[in-house]
GROMACS .gro file of N, CA and C in nm:
model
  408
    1UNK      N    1   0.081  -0.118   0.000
    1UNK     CA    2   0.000   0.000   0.000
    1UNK      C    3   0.086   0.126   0.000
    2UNK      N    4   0.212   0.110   0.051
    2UNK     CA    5   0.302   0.251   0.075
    2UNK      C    6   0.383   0.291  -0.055
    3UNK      N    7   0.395   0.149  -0.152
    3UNK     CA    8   0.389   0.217  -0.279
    3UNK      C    9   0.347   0.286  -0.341
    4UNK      N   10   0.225   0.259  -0.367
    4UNK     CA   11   0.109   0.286  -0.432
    4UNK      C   12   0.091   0.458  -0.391
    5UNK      N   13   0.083   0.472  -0.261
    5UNK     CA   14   0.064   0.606  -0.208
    5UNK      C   15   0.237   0.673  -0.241
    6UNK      N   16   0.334   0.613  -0.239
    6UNK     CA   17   0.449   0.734  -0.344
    6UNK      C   18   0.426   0.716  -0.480
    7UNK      N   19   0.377   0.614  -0.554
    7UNK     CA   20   0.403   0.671  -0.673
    7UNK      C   21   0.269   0.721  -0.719
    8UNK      N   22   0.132   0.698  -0.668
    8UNK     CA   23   0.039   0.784  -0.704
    8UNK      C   24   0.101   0.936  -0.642
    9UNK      N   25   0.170   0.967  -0.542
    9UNK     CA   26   0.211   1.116  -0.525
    9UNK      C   27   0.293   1.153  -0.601
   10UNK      N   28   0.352   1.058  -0.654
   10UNK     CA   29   0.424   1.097  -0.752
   10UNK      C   30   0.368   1.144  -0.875
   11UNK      N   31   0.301   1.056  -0.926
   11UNK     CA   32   0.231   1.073  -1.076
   11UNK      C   33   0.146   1.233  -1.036
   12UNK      N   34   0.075   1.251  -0.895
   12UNK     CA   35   0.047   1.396  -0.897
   12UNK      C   36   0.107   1.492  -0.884
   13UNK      N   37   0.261   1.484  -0.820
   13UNK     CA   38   0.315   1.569  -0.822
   13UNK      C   39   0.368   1.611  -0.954
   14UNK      N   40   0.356   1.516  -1.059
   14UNK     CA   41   0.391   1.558  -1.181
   14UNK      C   42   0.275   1.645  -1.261
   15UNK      N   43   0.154   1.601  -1.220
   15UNK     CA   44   0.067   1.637  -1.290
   15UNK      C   45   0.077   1.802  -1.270
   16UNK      N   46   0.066   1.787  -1.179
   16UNK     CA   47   0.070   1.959  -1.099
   16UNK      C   48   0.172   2.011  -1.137
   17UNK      N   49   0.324   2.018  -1.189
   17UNK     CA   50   0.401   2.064  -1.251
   17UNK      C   51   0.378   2.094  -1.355
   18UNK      N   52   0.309   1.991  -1.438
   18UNK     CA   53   0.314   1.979  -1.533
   18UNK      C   54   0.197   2.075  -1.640
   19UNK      N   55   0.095   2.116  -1.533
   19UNK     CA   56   0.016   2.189  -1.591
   19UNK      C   57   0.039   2.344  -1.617
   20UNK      N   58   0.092   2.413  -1.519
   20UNK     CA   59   0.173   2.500  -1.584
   20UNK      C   60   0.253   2.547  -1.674
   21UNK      N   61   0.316   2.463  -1.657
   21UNK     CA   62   0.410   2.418  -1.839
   21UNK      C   63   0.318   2.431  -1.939
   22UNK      N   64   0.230   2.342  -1.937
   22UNK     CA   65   0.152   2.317  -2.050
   22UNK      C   66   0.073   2.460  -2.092
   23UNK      N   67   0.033   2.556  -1.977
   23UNK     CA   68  -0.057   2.643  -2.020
   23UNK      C   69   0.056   2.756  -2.030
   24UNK      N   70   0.166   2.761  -1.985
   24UNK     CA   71   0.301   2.860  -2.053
   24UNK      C   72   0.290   2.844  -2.255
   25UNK      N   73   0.317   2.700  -2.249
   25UNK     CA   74   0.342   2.637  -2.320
   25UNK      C   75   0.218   2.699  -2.471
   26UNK      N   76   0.105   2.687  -2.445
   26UNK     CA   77  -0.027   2.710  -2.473
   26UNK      C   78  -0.040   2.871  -2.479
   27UNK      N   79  -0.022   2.931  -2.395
   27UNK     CA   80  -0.041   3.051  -2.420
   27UNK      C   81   0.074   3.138  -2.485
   28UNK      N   82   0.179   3.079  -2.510
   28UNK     CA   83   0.292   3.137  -2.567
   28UNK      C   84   0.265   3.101  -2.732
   29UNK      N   85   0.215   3.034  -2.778
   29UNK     CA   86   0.164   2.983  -2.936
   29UNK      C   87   0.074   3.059  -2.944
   30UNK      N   88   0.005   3.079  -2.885
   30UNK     CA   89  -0.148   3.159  -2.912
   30UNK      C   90  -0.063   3.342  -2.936
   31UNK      N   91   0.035   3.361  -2.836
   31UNK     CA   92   0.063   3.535  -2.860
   31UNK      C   93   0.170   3.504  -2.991
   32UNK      N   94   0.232   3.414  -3.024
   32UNK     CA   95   0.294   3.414  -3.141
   32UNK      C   96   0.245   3.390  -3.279
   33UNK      N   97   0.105   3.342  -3.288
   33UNK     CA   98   0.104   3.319  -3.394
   33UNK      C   99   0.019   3.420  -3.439
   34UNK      N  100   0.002   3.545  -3.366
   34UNK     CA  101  -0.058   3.648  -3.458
   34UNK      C  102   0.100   3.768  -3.489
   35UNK      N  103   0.149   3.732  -3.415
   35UNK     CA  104   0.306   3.823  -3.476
   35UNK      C  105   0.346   3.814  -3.591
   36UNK      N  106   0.399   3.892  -3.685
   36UNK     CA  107   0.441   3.868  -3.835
   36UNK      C  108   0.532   4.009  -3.838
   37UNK      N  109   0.615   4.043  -3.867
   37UNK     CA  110   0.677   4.134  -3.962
   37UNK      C  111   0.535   4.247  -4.038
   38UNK      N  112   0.474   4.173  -4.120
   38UNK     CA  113   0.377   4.288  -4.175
   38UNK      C  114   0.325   4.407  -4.050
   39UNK      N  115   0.297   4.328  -3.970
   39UNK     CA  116   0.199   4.385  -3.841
   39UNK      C  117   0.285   4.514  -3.752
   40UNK      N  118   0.427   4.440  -3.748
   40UNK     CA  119   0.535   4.512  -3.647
   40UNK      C  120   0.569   4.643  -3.750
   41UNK      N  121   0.614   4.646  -3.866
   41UNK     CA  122   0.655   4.730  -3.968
   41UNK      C  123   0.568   4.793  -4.076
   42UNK      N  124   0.405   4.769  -4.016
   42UNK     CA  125   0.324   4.829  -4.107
   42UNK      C  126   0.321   4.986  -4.091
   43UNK      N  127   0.282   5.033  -4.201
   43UNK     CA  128   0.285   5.192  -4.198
   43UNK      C  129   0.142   5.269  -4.175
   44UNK      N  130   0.146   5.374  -4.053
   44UNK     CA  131   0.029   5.376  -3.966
   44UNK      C  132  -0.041   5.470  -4.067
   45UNK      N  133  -0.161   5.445  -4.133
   45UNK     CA  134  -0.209   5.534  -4.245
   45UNK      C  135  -0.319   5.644  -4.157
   46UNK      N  136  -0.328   5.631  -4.056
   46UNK     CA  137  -0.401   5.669  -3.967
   46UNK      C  138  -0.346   5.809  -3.908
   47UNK      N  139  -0.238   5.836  -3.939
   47UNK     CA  140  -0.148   5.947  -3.947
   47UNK      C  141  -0.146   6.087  -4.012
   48UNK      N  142  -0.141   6.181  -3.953
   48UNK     CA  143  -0.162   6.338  -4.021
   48UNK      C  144  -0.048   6.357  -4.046
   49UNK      N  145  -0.007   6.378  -4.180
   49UNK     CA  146   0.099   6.464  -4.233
   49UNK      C  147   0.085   6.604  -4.274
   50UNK      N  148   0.190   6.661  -4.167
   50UNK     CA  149   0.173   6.816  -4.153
   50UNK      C  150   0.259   6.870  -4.207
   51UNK      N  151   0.418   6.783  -4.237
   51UNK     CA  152   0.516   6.839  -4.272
   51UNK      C  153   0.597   6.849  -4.390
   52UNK      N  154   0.481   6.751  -4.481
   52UNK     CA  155   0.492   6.720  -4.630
   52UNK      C  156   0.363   6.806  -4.729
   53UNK      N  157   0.292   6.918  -4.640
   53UNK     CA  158   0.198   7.003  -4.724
   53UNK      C  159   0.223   7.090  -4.858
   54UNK      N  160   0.180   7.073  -4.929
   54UNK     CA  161   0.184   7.147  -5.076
   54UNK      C  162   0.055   7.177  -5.092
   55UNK      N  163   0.072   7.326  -5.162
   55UNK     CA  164  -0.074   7.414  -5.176
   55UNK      C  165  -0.149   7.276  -5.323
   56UNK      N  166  -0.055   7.255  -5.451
   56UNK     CA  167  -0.122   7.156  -5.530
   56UNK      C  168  -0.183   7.032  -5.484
   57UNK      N  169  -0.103   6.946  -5.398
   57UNK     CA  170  -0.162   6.804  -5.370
   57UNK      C  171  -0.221   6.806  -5.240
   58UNK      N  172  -0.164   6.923  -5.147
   58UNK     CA  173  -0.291   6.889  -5.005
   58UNK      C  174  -0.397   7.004  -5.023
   59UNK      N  175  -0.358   7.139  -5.044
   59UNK     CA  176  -0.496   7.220  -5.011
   59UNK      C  177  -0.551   7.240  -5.111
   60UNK      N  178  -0.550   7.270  -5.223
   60UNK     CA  179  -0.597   7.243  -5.349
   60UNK      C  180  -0.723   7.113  -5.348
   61UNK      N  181  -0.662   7.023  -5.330
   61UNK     CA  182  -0.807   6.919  -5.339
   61UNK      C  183  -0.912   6.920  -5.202
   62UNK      N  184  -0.843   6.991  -5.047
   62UNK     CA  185  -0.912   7.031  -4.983
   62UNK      C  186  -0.994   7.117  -4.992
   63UNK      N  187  -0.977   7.221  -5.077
   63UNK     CA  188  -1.037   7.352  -5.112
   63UNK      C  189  -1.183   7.241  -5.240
   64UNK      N  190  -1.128   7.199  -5.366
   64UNK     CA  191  -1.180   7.120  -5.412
   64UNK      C  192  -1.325   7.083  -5.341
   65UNK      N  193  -1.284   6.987  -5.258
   65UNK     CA  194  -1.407   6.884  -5.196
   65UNK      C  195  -1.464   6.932  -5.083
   66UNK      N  196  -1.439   7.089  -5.070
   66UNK     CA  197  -1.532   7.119  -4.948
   66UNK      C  198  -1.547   7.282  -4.975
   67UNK      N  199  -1.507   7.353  -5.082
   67UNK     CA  200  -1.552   7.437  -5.101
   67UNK      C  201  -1.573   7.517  -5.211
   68UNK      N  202  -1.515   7.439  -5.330
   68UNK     CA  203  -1.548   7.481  -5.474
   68UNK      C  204  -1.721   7.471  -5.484
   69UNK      N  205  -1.777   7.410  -5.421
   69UNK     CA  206  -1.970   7.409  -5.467
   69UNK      C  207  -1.975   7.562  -5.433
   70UNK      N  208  -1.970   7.610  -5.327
   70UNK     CA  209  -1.974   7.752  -5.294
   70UNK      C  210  -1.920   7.857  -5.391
   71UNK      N  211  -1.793   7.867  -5.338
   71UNK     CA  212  -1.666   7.959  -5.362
   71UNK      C  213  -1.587   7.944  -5.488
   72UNK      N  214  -1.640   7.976  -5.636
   72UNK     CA  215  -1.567   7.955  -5.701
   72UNK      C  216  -1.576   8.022  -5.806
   73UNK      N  217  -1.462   8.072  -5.866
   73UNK     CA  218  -1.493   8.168  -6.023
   73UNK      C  219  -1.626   8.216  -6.043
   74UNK      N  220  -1.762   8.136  -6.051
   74UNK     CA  221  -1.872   8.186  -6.104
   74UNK      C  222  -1.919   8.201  -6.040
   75UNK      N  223  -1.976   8.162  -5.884
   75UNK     CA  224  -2.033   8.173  -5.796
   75UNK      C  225  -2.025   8.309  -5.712
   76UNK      N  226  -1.853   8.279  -5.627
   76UNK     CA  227  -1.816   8.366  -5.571
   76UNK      C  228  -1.881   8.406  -5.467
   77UNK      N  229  -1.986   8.310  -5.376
   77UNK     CA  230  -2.015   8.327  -5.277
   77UNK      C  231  -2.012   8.408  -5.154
   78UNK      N  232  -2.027   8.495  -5.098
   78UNK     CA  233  -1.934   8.631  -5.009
   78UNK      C  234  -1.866   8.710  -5.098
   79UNK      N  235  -1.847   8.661  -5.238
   79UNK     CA  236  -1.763   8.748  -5.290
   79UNK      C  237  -1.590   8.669  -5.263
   80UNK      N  238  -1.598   8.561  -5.221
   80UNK     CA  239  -1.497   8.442  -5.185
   80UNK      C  240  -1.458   8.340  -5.308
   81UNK      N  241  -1.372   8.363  -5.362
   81UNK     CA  242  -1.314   8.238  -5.433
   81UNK      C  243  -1.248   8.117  -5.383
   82UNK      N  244  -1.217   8.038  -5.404
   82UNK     CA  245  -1.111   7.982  -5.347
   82UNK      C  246  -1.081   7.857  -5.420
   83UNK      N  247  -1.074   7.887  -5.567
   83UNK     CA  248  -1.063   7.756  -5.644
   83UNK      C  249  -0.929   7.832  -5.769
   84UNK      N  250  -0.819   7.919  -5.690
   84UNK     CA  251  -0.676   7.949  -5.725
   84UNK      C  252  -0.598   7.962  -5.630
   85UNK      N  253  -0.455   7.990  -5.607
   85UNK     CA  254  -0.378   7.979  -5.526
   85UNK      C  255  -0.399   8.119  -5.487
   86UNK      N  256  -0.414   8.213  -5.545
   86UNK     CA  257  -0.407   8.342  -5.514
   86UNK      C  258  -0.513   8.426  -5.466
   87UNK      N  259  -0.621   8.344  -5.478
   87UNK     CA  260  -0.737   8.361  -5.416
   87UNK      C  261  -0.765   8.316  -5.255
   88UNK      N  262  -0.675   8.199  -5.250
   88UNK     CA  263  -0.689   8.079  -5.140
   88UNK      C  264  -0.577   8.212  -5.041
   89UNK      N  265  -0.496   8.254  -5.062
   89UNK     CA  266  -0.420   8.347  -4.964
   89UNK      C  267  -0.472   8.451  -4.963
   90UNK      N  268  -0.521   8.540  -5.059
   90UNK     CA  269  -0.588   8.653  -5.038
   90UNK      C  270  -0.706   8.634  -4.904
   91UNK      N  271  -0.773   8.521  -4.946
   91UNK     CA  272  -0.865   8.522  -4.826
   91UNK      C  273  -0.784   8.417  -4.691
   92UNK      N  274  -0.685   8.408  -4.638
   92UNK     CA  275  -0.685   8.316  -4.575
   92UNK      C  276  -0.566   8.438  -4.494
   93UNK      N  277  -0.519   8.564  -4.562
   93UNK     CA  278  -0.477   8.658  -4.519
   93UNK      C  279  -0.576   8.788  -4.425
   94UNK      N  280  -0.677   8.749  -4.502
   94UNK     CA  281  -0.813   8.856  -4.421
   94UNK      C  282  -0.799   8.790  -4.297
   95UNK      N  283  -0.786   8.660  -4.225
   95UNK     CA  284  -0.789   8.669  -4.111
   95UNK      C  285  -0.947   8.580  -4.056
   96UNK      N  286  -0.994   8.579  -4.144
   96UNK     CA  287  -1.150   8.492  -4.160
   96UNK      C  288  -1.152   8.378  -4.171
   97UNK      N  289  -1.056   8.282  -4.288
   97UNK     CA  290  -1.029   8.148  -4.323
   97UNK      C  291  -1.014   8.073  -4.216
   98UNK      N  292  -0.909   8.087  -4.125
   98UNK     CA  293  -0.877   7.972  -4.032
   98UNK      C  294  -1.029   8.016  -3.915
   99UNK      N  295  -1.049   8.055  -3.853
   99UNK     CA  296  -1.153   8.061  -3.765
   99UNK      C  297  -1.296   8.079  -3.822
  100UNK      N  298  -1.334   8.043  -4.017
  100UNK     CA  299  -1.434   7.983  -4.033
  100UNK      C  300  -1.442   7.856  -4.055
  101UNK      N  301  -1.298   7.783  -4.101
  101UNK     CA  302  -1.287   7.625  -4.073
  101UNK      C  303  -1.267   7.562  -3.959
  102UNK      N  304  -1.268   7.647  -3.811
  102UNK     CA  305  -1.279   7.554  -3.732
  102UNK      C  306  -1.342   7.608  -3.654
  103UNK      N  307  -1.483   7.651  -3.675
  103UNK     CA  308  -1.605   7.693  -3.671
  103UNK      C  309  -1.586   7.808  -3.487
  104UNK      N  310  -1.465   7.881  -3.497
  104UNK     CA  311  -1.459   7.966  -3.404
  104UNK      C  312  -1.591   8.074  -3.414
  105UNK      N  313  -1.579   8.052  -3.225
  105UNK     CA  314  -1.720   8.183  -3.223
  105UNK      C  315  -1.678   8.344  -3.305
  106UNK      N  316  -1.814   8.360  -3.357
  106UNK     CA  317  -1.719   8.556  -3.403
  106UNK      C  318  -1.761   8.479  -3.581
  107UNK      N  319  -1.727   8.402  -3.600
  107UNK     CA  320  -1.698   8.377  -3.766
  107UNK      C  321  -1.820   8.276  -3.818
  108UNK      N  322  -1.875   8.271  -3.926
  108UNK     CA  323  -1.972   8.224  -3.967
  108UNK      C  324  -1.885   8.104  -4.015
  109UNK      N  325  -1.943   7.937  -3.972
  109UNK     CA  326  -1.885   7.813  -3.965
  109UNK      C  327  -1.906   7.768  -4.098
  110UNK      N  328  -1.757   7.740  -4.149
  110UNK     CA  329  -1.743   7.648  -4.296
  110UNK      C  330  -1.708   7.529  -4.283
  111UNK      N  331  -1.760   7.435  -4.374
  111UNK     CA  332  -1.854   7.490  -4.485
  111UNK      C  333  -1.976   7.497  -4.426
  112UNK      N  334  -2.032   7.582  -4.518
  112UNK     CA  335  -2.180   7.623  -4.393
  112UNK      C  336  -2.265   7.531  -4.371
  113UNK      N  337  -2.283   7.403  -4.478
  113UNK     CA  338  -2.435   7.341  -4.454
  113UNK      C  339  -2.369   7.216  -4.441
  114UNK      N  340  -2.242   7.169  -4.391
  114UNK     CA  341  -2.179   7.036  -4.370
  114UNK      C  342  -2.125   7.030  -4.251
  115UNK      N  343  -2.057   6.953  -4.247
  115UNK     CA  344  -1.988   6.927  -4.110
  115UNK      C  345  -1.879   6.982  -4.118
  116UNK      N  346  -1.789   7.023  -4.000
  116UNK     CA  347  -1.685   7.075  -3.935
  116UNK      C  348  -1.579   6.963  -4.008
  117UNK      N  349  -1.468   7.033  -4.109
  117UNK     CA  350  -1.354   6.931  -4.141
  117UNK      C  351  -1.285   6.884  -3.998
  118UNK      N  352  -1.227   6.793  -4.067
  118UNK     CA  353  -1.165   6.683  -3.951
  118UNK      C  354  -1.076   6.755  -3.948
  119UNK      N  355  -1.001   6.702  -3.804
  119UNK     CA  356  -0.883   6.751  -3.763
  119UNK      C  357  -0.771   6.778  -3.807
  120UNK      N  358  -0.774   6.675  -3.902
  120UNK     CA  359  -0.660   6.667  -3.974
  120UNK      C  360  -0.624   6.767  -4.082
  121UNK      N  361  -0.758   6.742  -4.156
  121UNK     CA  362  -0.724   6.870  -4.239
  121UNK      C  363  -0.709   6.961  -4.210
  122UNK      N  364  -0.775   7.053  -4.086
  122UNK     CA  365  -0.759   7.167  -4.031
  122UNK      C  366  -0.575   7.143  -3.985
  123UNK      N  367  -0.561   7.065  -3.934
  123UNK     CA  368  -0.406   7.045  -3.922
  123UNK      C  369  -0.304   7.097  -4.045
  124UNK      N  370  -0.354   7.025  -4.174
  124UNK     CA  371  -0.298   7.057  -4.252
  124UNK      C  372  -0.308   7.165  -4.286
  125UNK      N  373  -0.427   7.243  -4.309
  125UNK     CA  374  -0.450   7.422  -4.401
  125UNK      C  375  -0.359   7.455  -4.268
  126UNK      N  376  -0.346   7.472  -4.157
  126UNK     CA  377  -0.283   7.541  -4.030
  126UNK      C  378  -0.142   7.569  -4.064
  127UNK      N  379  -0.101   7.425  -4.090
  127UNK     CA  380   0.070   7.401  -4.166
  127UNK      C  381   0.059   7.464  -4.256
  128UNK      N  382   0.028   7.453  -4.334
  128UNK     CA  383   0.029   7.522  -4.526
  128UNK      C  384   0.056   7.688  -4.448
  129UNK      N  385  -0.039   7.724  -4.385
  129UNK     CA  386  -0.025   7.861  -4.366
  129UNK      C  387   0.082   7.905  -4.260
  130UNK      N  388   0.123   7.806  -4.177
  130UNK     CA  389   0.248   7.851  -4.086
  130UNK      C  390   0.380   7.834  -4.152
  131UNK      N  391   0.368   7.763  -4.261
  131UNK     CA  392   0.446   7.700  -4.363
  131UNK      C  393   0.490   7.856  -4.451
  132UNK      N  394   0.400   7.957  -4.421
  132UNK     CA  395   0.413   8.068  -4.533
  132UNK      C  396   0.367   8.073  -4.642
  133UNK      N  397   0.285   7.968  -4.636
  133UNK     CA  398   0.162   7.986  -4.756
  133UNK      C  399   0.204   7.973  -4.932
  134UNK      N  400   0.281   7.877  -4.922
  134UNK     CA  401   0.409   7.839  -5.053
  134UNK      C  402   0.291   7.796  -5.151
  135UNK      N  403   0.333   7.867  -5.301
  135UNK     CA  404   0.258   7.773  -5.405
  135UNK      C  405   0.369   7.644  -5.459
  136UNK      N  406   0.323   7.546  -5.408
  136UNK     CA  407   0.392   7.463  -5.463
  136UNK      C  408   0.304   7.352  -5.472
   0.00000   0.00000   0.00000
């Protein structure tokens, strides 16, 4: 009988070691097999670039898609263009532009009948213009 009772303590004392291991073991496959290279070195597109602004490829198509329906050659809305470069500074020099795109009290909120641009873009026209307002 005094066998029996060491090596059944035995066989549990293994068991009981042994389960830890196993769930180390188990949970270490599970955090590795979603790891890859793509995941660690992907490029965060989720990202505002402030420091690569150009009046042609960033504010230009901003101006484009949120305020050419209004503001433009024929329209001229307020008497506001903003579908040339030289138009886009003339008014963004009055002092009106930045605190009607980010709908500051005092200034009538652009674009008027849409929503408040995202952050980002306001990020960007901010740069463009701290930038010195470059046609490029």
């Amino acid at each position: 009988m005094e066998t029996f009772i060491v090596k059944y303590s035995s066989i549990k004392m293994r068991k009981i070691k042994l389960i830890p291991t196993v769930f180390l073991l188990i949970f270490t496959a599970i955090q590795c097999t979603y790891d890859n290279e793509e995941e660690y070195f992907a490029v965060n597109t989720t990202s505002c670039d402030t420091l690569n602004v150009s009046f042609t490829s960033t504010i230009l198509p901003i101006m484009e898609a949120n305020c050419f329906a209004c503001h433009n050659s024929t329209d001229r809305t307020a008497g506001i263009t903003l579908d040339n470069y030289a138009e886009v500074k003339a008014t963004v020099l009055t002092g009106r532009f930045l605190g009607a795109i980010k709908h500051e009290k005092g200034f009538s909120n652009m674009p008027r009948s849409a929503a408040k641009l995202d952050d980002c873009t306001i990020n960007q026209i901010e740069a463009w213009i701290n930038q010195g307002m470059i046609e490029n």
